[in-house]
Amino acid sequence: MLAGKRILLIIGGGIAAYKSLELIRLIKKADGAVTPVLTRAATEFVTPLSVSALAGEKAYTDLFDLTDEAEMGHIELSRSSDLVVVAPATADLMAKMAGGHADDLASTLLLATDTPVLVAPAMNVRMWLHPSNQRNVATLSDDGIARVGPDEGDMACGEFGPGRMAEPAAIFDAIAAQIADGPLSGKKAIVTSGPTHEPIDPVRYIANRSSGAQGTAIASALAALGADVTFVTGPADVAPPLGVRVVPVETAREMLDAVNSALPADVAVFAAAVADWHVTSQSGDKIKKTADGAPPSLALSENPDILAHVSQLDEGRPKLVIGFAAETNDVHANATAKRARKGCDWIVANDVSPETGIMGGSENAVIVIDESGADEWPRLSKERVARRLAERIAEALK
Ligand code: CTP
């Protein structure tokens, strides 16, 4: 699966460093090559000898000496891989990355690299939640650095919460999603997902019942086929997929901005249940009940139609634009009309009447409509719908 691929694995100094040994084993089992680098602190948790024995290669450490530099310079080392993985990514290492520091081998490599980077954070829950760490996490995400985890659970320090490093198998999946060769390798995809929230006042909003499950499954399936996916998600119930660039948004207008920033792309899939309207003048203060009991009236304005906007771009239109049609009646006719109205290539239509259990449920029954007609799929899990759609996309982009 990873034959011909090389991972520069930077092991940070945390108790989770022992899990990086298992990660090396998984990468090797999938025929990938690993160049291991340990920070000075990491050598307190795992030995360079065990790391290098598992990797079958020299383990570089902070004691990077002139002999090493003559063998392989740090610039070359930073660029001679397909992916740089930082696992565990400690709070300190992520702060260095966010700040652009280069005061040891690991941070110098991370600053010098032009290769995609994936971090697997691991730290105490308070450290993870600390505003300065959260700022660094946001900076790294803005810099295009992919992240897997952290997980929530019991921690080595005896506390409970987010901060535990993702399991090696999950890190491996994220690595595979980033670099494994697939029919969509080298293709860029944008997927919108989830509901949008349109604020009424600081505490209330207009929303819908979308869980984000279908969009999440589609992003995951595209990444598994090798696509480079930007996942623009409203406040969803389900966790975002691994191995994609996640852009969280709240409103339809923010979603449009995020999609515009993610362009150009080869394919864009609009699975989000975007609110059609926003409250025209959002109140800065919580709206209070009045003495006479008269309810407030909410004036609504139409939201931008993101799918129509992208479908009708004169320049930079993705080769394939796919919309969804959530209908409660006349699914086929309404969806066909919607495809024409919006100008997208395919419409994935589904019946979201409450009795179908589709919205917020785990299954979907869709009709895929393109210029040549309608293709009705059986009722399947949302994951299988996603896989089938991703394969159809790969075929169309060949
Ligand atoms: N969509 C969008 N931006 C909007 C509204 C919808 O990008 N402001 C996209 C959705 O992501 C979906 C498609 O348009 O891919 C159709 O969404 P749907 O809610 O079914 O259609 P609407 O355009 O809202 O039409 P209506 O509600 O009148 O059926």
Coordinates of C-alpha atoms and ligand atoms in Angstrom, one line a residue:
M1 CA 0.0 0.0 0.0
L2 CA 2.9 2.4 0.8
A3 CA 5.4 0.8 -1.5
G4 CA 7.9 3.4 -2.8
K5 CA 6.7 5.9 -0.1
R6 CA 9.0 7.4 2.6
I7 CA 7.8 8.9 5.9
L8 CA 10.0 11.1 7.9
L9 CA 8.8 10.3 11.4
I10 CA 9.6 12.9 14.1
I11 CA 9.1 11.4 17.5
G12 CA 8.5 14.0 20.2
G13 CA 9.2 13.6 23.9
G14 CA 6.1 12.3 25.5
I15 CA 4.9 9.0 27.1
A16 CA 3.0 8.2 23.9
A17 CA 6.4 7.9 22.1
Y18 CA 6.2 4.1 22.8
K19 CA 3.2 4.0 20.4
S20 CA 5.4 5.4 17.6
L21 CA 7.2 2.0 17.6
E22 CA 4.0 0.3 16.6
L23 CA 3.4 3.0 14.0
I24 CA 6.8 2.2 12.4
R25 CA 5.8 -1.5 12.4
L26 CA 2.5 -0.7 10.6
I27 CA 4.3 1.5 8.0
K28 CA 6.9 -1.2 7.3
K29 CA 4.2 -3.9 7.1
A30 CA 2.6 -1.8 4.3
D31 CA 6.0 -1.6 2.5
G32 CA 6.6 2.0 3.4
A33 CA 10.1 3.3 4.4
V34 CA 10.6 5.3 7.6
T35 CA 13.4 7.8 8.4
P36 CA 13.1 8.2 12.2
V37 CA 14.1 11.4 14.0
L38 CA 14.0 11.6 17.8
T39 CA 14.0 14.9 19.8
R40 CA 16.3 15.0 22.7
A41 CA 13.3 14.5 25.1
A42 CA 12.1 11.5 23.0
T43 CA 15.3 9.6 23.7
E44 CA 14.2 9.6 27.4
F45 CA 11.1 7.6 26.4
V46 CA 12.3 5.3 23.6
T47 CA 15.8 4.5 22.6
P48 CA 17.2 5.4 19.2
L49 CA 18.3 1.7 19.0
S50 CA 14.8 0.3 19.2
V51 CA 13.5 2.9 16.8
S52 CA 16.2 2.2 14.3
A53 CA 16.0 -1.6 14.6
L54 CA 12.2 -1.4 13.8
A55 CA 12.7 1.1 11.0
G56 CA 15.7 -0.8 9.6
E57 CA 17.3 2.6 9.2
K58 CA 19.5 5.0 11.0
A59 CA 17.7 7.0 13.7
Y60 CA 18.6 10.7 13.7
T61 CA 18.7 12.5 17.0
D62 CA 19.6 15.9 18.3
L63 CA 23.2 14.7 18.5
F64 CA 23.2 15.1 14.7
D65 CA 26.8 15.5 14.1
L66 CA 29.0 16.6 11.2
T67 CA 29.3 13.0 10.0
D68 CA 25.5 12.9 9.7
E69 CA 25.5 16.3 8.0
A70 CA 28.0 15.0 5.5
E71 CA 25.9 11.8 4.8
M72 CA 22.6 13.6 4.5
G73 CA 22.2 17.3 5.1
H74 CA 19.3 18.5 7.2
I75 CA 17.7 20.2 4.2
E76 CA 17.9 17.0 2.2
L77 CA 16.6 15.0 5.1
S78 CA 13.6 17.4 5.5
R79 CA 12.7 17.0 1.8
S80 CA 13.5 13.4 0.9
S81 CA 10.2 12.0 2.1
D82 CA 6.6 12.0 0.9
L83 CA 5.2 13.0 4.2
V84 CA 6.5 14.3 7.5
V85 CA 4.7 12.8 10.5
V86 CA 5.1 14.1 14.0
A87 CA 4.0 11.5 16.6
P88 CA 3.7 12.3 19.4
A89 CA 3.5 16.0 18.6
T90 CA 4.0 17.5 22.1
A91 CA 2.7 20.9 23.1
D92 CA 6.3 22.2 22.9
L93 CA 6.9 20.8 19.5
M94 CA 3.7 22.3 18.1
A95 CA 4.5 25.7 19.7
K96 CA 7.8 25.6 18.0
M97 CA 6.2 24.7 14.7
A98 CA 3.6 27.5 15.1
G99 CA 6.2 30.0 16.0
G100 CA 8.7 28.9 13.2
H101 CA 11.5 28.0 15.7
A102 CA 14.5 26.0 14.6
D103 CA 16.6 25.4 17.7
D104 CA 17.0 21.6 17.4
L105 CA 17.0 19.0 14.6
A106 CA 13.3 18.2 14.7
S107 CA 12.1 21.9 14.6
T108 CA 14.8 22.7 11.9
L109 CA 13.5 19.9 9.7
L110 CA 9.9 21.0 10.2
L111 CA 10.8 24.6 9.2
A112 CA 12.9 23.5 6.2
T113 CA 10.5 21.0 4.7
D114 CA 8.4 21.5 1.7
T115 CA 6.7 18.2 2.2
P116 CA 3.1 17.9 3.7
V117 CA 3.1 17.4 7.4
L118 CA 0.8 15.4 9.6
V119 CA 0.8 15.9 13.4
A120 CA -0.6 13.4 16.0
P121 CA -0.8 15.6 19.2
A122 CA -0.4 14.0 22.6
M123 CA -0.4 15.8 25.9
N124 CA -2.2 16.3 29.2
V125 CA -5.8 17.4 28.8
R126 CA -5.2 20.8 30.5
M127 CA -2.3 21.4 28.2
W128 CA -4.4 20.5 25.2
L129 CA -7.2 22.8 26.2
H130 CA -4.9 25.7 27.2
P131 CA -5.7 28.7 25.0
S132 CA -2.1 29.1 23.9
N133 CA -2.0 25.4 22.7
Q134 CA -5.4 25.9 21.0
R135 CA -4.0 29.0 19.3
N136 CA -1.1 27.0 18.0
V137 CA -3.4 24.2 16.8
A138 CA -5.4 26.8 14.9
T139 CA -2.2 28.3 13.4
L140 CA -1.0 24.9 12.3
S141 CA -4.3 24.1 10.7
D142 CA -4.2 27.5 8.9
D143 CA -0.7 26.6 7.7
G144 CA -2.2 23.5 6.0
I145 CA -0.8 21.0 8.5
A146 CA -2.9 17.9 8.8
R147 CA -3.8 16.5 12.2
V148 CA -5.0 13.2 13.5
G149 CA -6.4 13.1 17.1
P150 CA -6.0 13.6 19.9
D151 CA -8.4 11.1 21.3
E152 CA -10.4 11.5 24.4
G153 CA -9.9 9.0 27.3
D154 CA -8.0 8.0 30.3
M155 CA -4.5 9.4 30.2
A156 CA -1.2 8.2 31.6
C157 CA -1.2 11.2 34.0
G158 CA -4.4 9.9 35.6
E159 CA -6.7 12.5 34.1
F160 CA -9.5 12.1 31.6
G161 CA -10.3 14.1 28.4
P162 CA -8.9 15.0 25.0
G163 CA -5.1 14.8 24.7
R164 CA -4.4 11.1 24.3
M165 CA -2.5 10.4 21.1
A166 CA -4.5 8.7 18.3
E167 CA -4.0 5.0 18.1
P168 CA -1.2 3.9 15.7
A169 CA -3.8 2.3 13.4
A170 CA -5.6 5.6 13.1
I171 CA -2.4 7.5 12.4
F172 CA -1.5 4.9 9.8
D173 CA -4.9 5.4 8.1
A174 CA -4.3 9.2 8.1
I175 CA -0.9 8.6 6.5
A176 CA -2.4 6.3 3.9
A177 CA -5.1 8.8 3.1
Q178 CA -2.4 11.5 2.6
I179 CA 0.0 9.5 0.4
A180 CA -1.3 6.1 -0.6
D181 CA -1.6 6.0 -4.4
G182 CA -5.1 5.8 -5.6
P183 CA -7.2 6.7 -8.6
L184 CA -7.6 10.2 -7.1
S185 CA -4.0 10.9 -6.3
G186 CA -3.0 14.4 -7.3
K187 CA -6.6 15.5 -7.5
K188 CA -8.0 18.2 -5.2
A189 CA -11.5 17.9 -3.8
I190 CA -13.7 20.2 -1.8
V191 CA -16.6 18.7 0.3
T192 CA -19.1 20.8 2.2
S193 CA -20.9 19.1 5.0
G194 CA -23.2 19.4 8.0
P195 CA -25.8 22.0 8.8
T196 CA -25.2 25.7 9.0
H197 CA -26.2 27.8 12.1
E198 CA -27.6 31.2 11.4
P199 CA -27.5 33.3 14.5
I200 CA -30.6 35.2 15.8
D201 CA -28.9 36.7 18.8
P202 CA -25.8 35.6 20.8
V203 CA -27.6 32.6 22.2
R204 CA -30.1 31.5 19.6
Y205 CA -29.7 30.3 16.0
I206 CA -31.7 28.8 13.1
A207 CA -30.4 25.3 12.2
N208 CA -31.5 22.0 10.6
R209 CA -31.3 18.3 11.4
S210 CA -28.3 17.4 9.3
S211 CA -25.7 15.4 11.2
G212 CA -22.9 15.7 8.7
A213 CA -22.6 11.9 8.4
Q214 CA -23.0 11.7 4.6
G215 CA -20.6 14.6 3.9
T216 CA -18.1 13.2 6.3
A217 CA -18.3 9.7 4.7
I218 CA -17.8 11.3 1.2
A219 CA -14.7 13.3 2.3
S220 CA -13.3 10.1 3.9
A221 CA -13.9 8.0 0.8
L222 CA -12.4 10.6 -1.5
A223 CA -9.3 10.8 0.7
A224 CA -9.1 7.0 0.8
L225 CA -8.8 7.0 -3.0
G226 CA -5.9 9.5 -2.7
A227 CA -7.6 12.8 -3.2
D228 CA -6.3 15.9 -1.4
V229 CA -9.6 16.9 0.4
T230 CA -10.6 20.2 2.0
F231 CA -13.6 19.5 4.2
V232 CA -15.7 22.6 4.9
T233 CA -18.1 21.7 7.7
G234 CA -20.8 23.4 9.6
P235 CA -21.4 22.4 13.3
A236 CA -22.0 18.7 12.7
D237 CA -22.8 15.9 15.2
V238 CA -20.2 13.5 13.8
A239 CA -16.4 14.0 14.1
P240 CA -14.6 15.1 10.9
P241 CA -12.8 12.4 9.0
L242 CA -9.1 11.7 9.2
G243 CA -6.6 12.7 6.6
V244 CA -8.4 15.7 5.3
R245 CA -7.9 19.5 5.8
V246 CA -10.8 20.5 8.1
V247 CA -12.3 24.0 7.8
P248 CA -15.0 24.5 10.5
V249 CA -17.6 27.2 9.7
E250 CA -20.9 28.2 11.3
T251 CA -22.9 30.2 8.8
A252 CA -23.7 29.8 5.1
R253 CA -21.8 33.0 4.3
E254 CA -18.7 31.7 6.1
M255 CA -19.1 28.4 4.2
L256 CA -19.1 30.3 0.9
D257 CA -15.9 32.2 1.9
A258 CA -14.2 28.9 3.0
V259 CA -15.1 27.2 -0.3
N260 CA -13.9 30.2 -2.4
S261 CA -10.6 30.1 -0.4
A262 CA -10.2 26.3 -1.1
L263 CA -10.6 26.7 -4.9
P264 CA -9.3 25.7 -7.3
A265 CA -10.2 22.0 -7.2
D266 CA -10.9 19.2 -9.6
V267 CA -14.1 18.2 -7.9
A268 CA -16.5 19.9 -5.4
V269 CA -19.2 18.0 -3.6
F270 CA -21.8 20.1 -1.8
A271 CA -23.3 17.7 0.8
A272 CA -24.0 20.5 3.3
A273 CA -27.6 21.2 4.3
V274 CA -27.1 25.0 4.0
A275 CA -29.7 27.2 5.6
D276 CA -31.5 29.1 2.9
W277 CA -31.9 32.2 5.0
H278 CA -30.1 34.2 7.6
V279 CA -31.6 36.7 10.1
T280 CA -31.2 40.1 8.4
S281 CA -30.1 42.0 11.5
Q282 CA -28.7 39.7 14.1
S283 CA -29.2 41.2 17.5
G284 CA -26.0 41.9 19.4
D285 CA -27.8 41.3 22.7
K286 CA -30.1 38.5 23.8
I287 CA -33.6 39.3 22.6
K288 CA -35.9 39.7 25.7
K289 CA -39.6 39.0 26.1
T290 CA -41.7 42.1 26.0
A291 CA -44.2 43.1 28.7
D292 CA -47.2 42.9 26.2
G293 CA -46.2 39.3 25.2
A294 CA -45.7 40.3 21.5
P295 CA -43.2 37.9 19.9
P296 CA -40.3 39.4 18.0
S297 CA -40.6 39.2 14.2
L298 CA -37.5 38.0 12.5
A299 CA -36.8 39.4 9.1
L300 CA -34.9 36.9 6.9
S301 CA -32.6 37.4 3.9
E302 CA -31.6 34.8 1.4
N303 CA -28.2 33.2 1.9
P304 CA -25.7 32.9 -1.0
D305 CA -26.3 29.7 -2.9
I306 CA -22.8 28.1 -2.7
L307 CA -23.5 25.3 -5.2
A308 CA -25.0 27.6 -7.8
H309 CA -22.1 30.1 -7.3
V310 CA -19.4 27.5 -7.9
S311 CA -21.3 25.7 -10.7
Q312 CA -21.6 29.0 -12.6
L313 CA -18.0 30.2 -12.2
D314 CA -16.6 31.5 -15.5
E315 CA -13.1 30.9 -14.3
G316 CA -11.8 28.2 -12.0
R317 CA -14.9 26.1 -12.0
P318 CA -14.0 22.6 -10.8
K319 CA -14.2 20.0 -13.6
L320 CA -16.9 18.2 -11.7
V321 CA -19.5 19.9 -9.5
I322 CA -21.9 17.7 -7.5
G323 CA -24.9 18.9 -5.5
F324 CA -27.3 17.2 -3.3
A325 CA -31.1 17.6 -3.4
A326 CA -32.9 17.0 -0.2
E327 CA -36.5 16.6 -1.1
T328 CA -39.7 15.5 0.6
N329 CA -41.8 15.0 -2.5
D330 CA -41.4 14.5 -6.3
V331 CA -37.8 13.6 -5.7
H332 CA -36.9 12.8 -9.3
A333 CA -38.6 15.8 -10.9
N334 CA -37.5 18.3 -8.2
A335 CA -33.9 17.1 -8.3
T336 CA -33.7 17.2 -12.1
A337 CA -35.0 20.8 -12.1
K338 CA -32.6 21.7 -9.3
R339 CA -29.6 20.3 -11.3
A340 CA -30.6 22.5 -14.3
R341 CA -31.3 25.6 -12.1
K342 CA -28.0 25.4 -10.2
G343 CA -25.9 24.4 -13.2
C344 CA -24.0 21.5 -11.5
D345 CA -22.9 18.3 -13.3
W346 CA -24.5 15.7 -11.0
I347 CA -27.2 15.9 -8.4
V348 CA -27.4 13.3 -5.7
A349 CA -31.1 13.3 -4.8
N350 CA -32.6 11.8 -1.6
D351 CA -35.9 11.7 0.1
V352 CA -35.6 13.3 3.5
S353 CA -39.2 12.9 4.6
P354 CA -39.2 12.0 8.3
E355 CA -40.5 8.5 7.6
T356 CA -37.4 7.6 5.6
G357 CA -35.1 8.2 8.6
I358 CA -32.4 9.5 6.2
M359 CA -31.7 12.9 7.7
G360 CA -29.7 12.2 10.8
G361 CA -29.8 8.4 10.2
S362 CA -27.1 6.0 9.1
E363 CA -28.4 5.0 5.7
N364 CA -29.3 6.7 2.5
A365 CA -31.2 5.9 -0.7
V366 CA -30.1 8.1 -3.5
I367 CA -30.7 8.8 -7.2
V368 CA -27.7 10.2 -9.0
I369 CA -28.8 12.4 -11.9
D370 CA -26.4 13.6 -14.6
E371 CA -26.9 14.8 -18.1
S372 CA -27.5 11.3 -19.4
G373 CA -30.3 10.5 -16.9
A374 CA -31.0 9.0 -13.5
D375 CA -29.2 6.2 -11.7
E376 CA -31.2 4.8 -8.8
W377 CA -29.1 3.2 -6.1
P378 CA -30.4 0.8 -3.5
R379 CA -30.7 1.8 0.2
L380 CA -27.1 1.6 1.5
S381 CA -25.2 2.7 4.5
K382 CA -23.9 6.3 4.1
E383 CA -20.4 4.9 4.0
R384 CA -21.2 2.7 1.1
V385 CA -23.0 5.5 -0.7
A386 CA -19.9 7.6 -0.2
R387 CA -17.5 4.9 -1.5
R388 CA -19.7 4.3 -4.6
L389 CA -19.8 8.0 -5.2
A390 CA -16.1 8.4 -4.8
E391 CA -15.5 5.6 -7.3
R392 CA -17.9 7.2 -9.8
I393 CA -16.0 10.5 -9.3
A394 CA -12.6 8.8 -9.9
E395 CA -14.0 7.3 -13.1
A396 CA -15.3 10.6 -14.3
L397 CA -12.0 12.4 -13.6
K398 CA -9.8 9.8 -15.3
Ligands
CTP1 N1 -26.8 24.6 -1.3 C1 -25.8 25.5 -1.3 N2 -26.0 26.8 -0.8 C2 -27.2 27.1 -0.4 C3 -28.3 26.2 -0.4 C4 -28.0 24.9 -0.9 O1 -24.6 25.2 -1.6 N3 -27.5 28.3 0.1 C5 -26.5 23.3 -1.9 C6 -26.6 22.1 -1.0 O2 -25.4 21.9 -0.4 C7 -27.1 21.0 -1.9 C8 -27.9 21.7 -3.0 O3 -27.5 23.1 -2.9 O4 -25.9 20.5 -2.6 C9 -29.3 21.7 -2.8 O5 -29.7 22.0 -1.5 P1 -31.3 21.9 -1.1 O6 -31.4 22.4 0.3 O7 -31.9 20.6 -1.5 O8 -31.8 23.0 -2.2 P2 -32.2 24.5 -2.1 O9 -31.3 25.2 -3.1 O10 -32.1 25.0 -0.7 O11 -33.6 24.5 -2.7 P3 -35.0 24.2 -1.9 O12 -34.8 24.3 -0.5 O13 -35.9 25.3 -2.5 O14 -35.4 22.8 -2.3

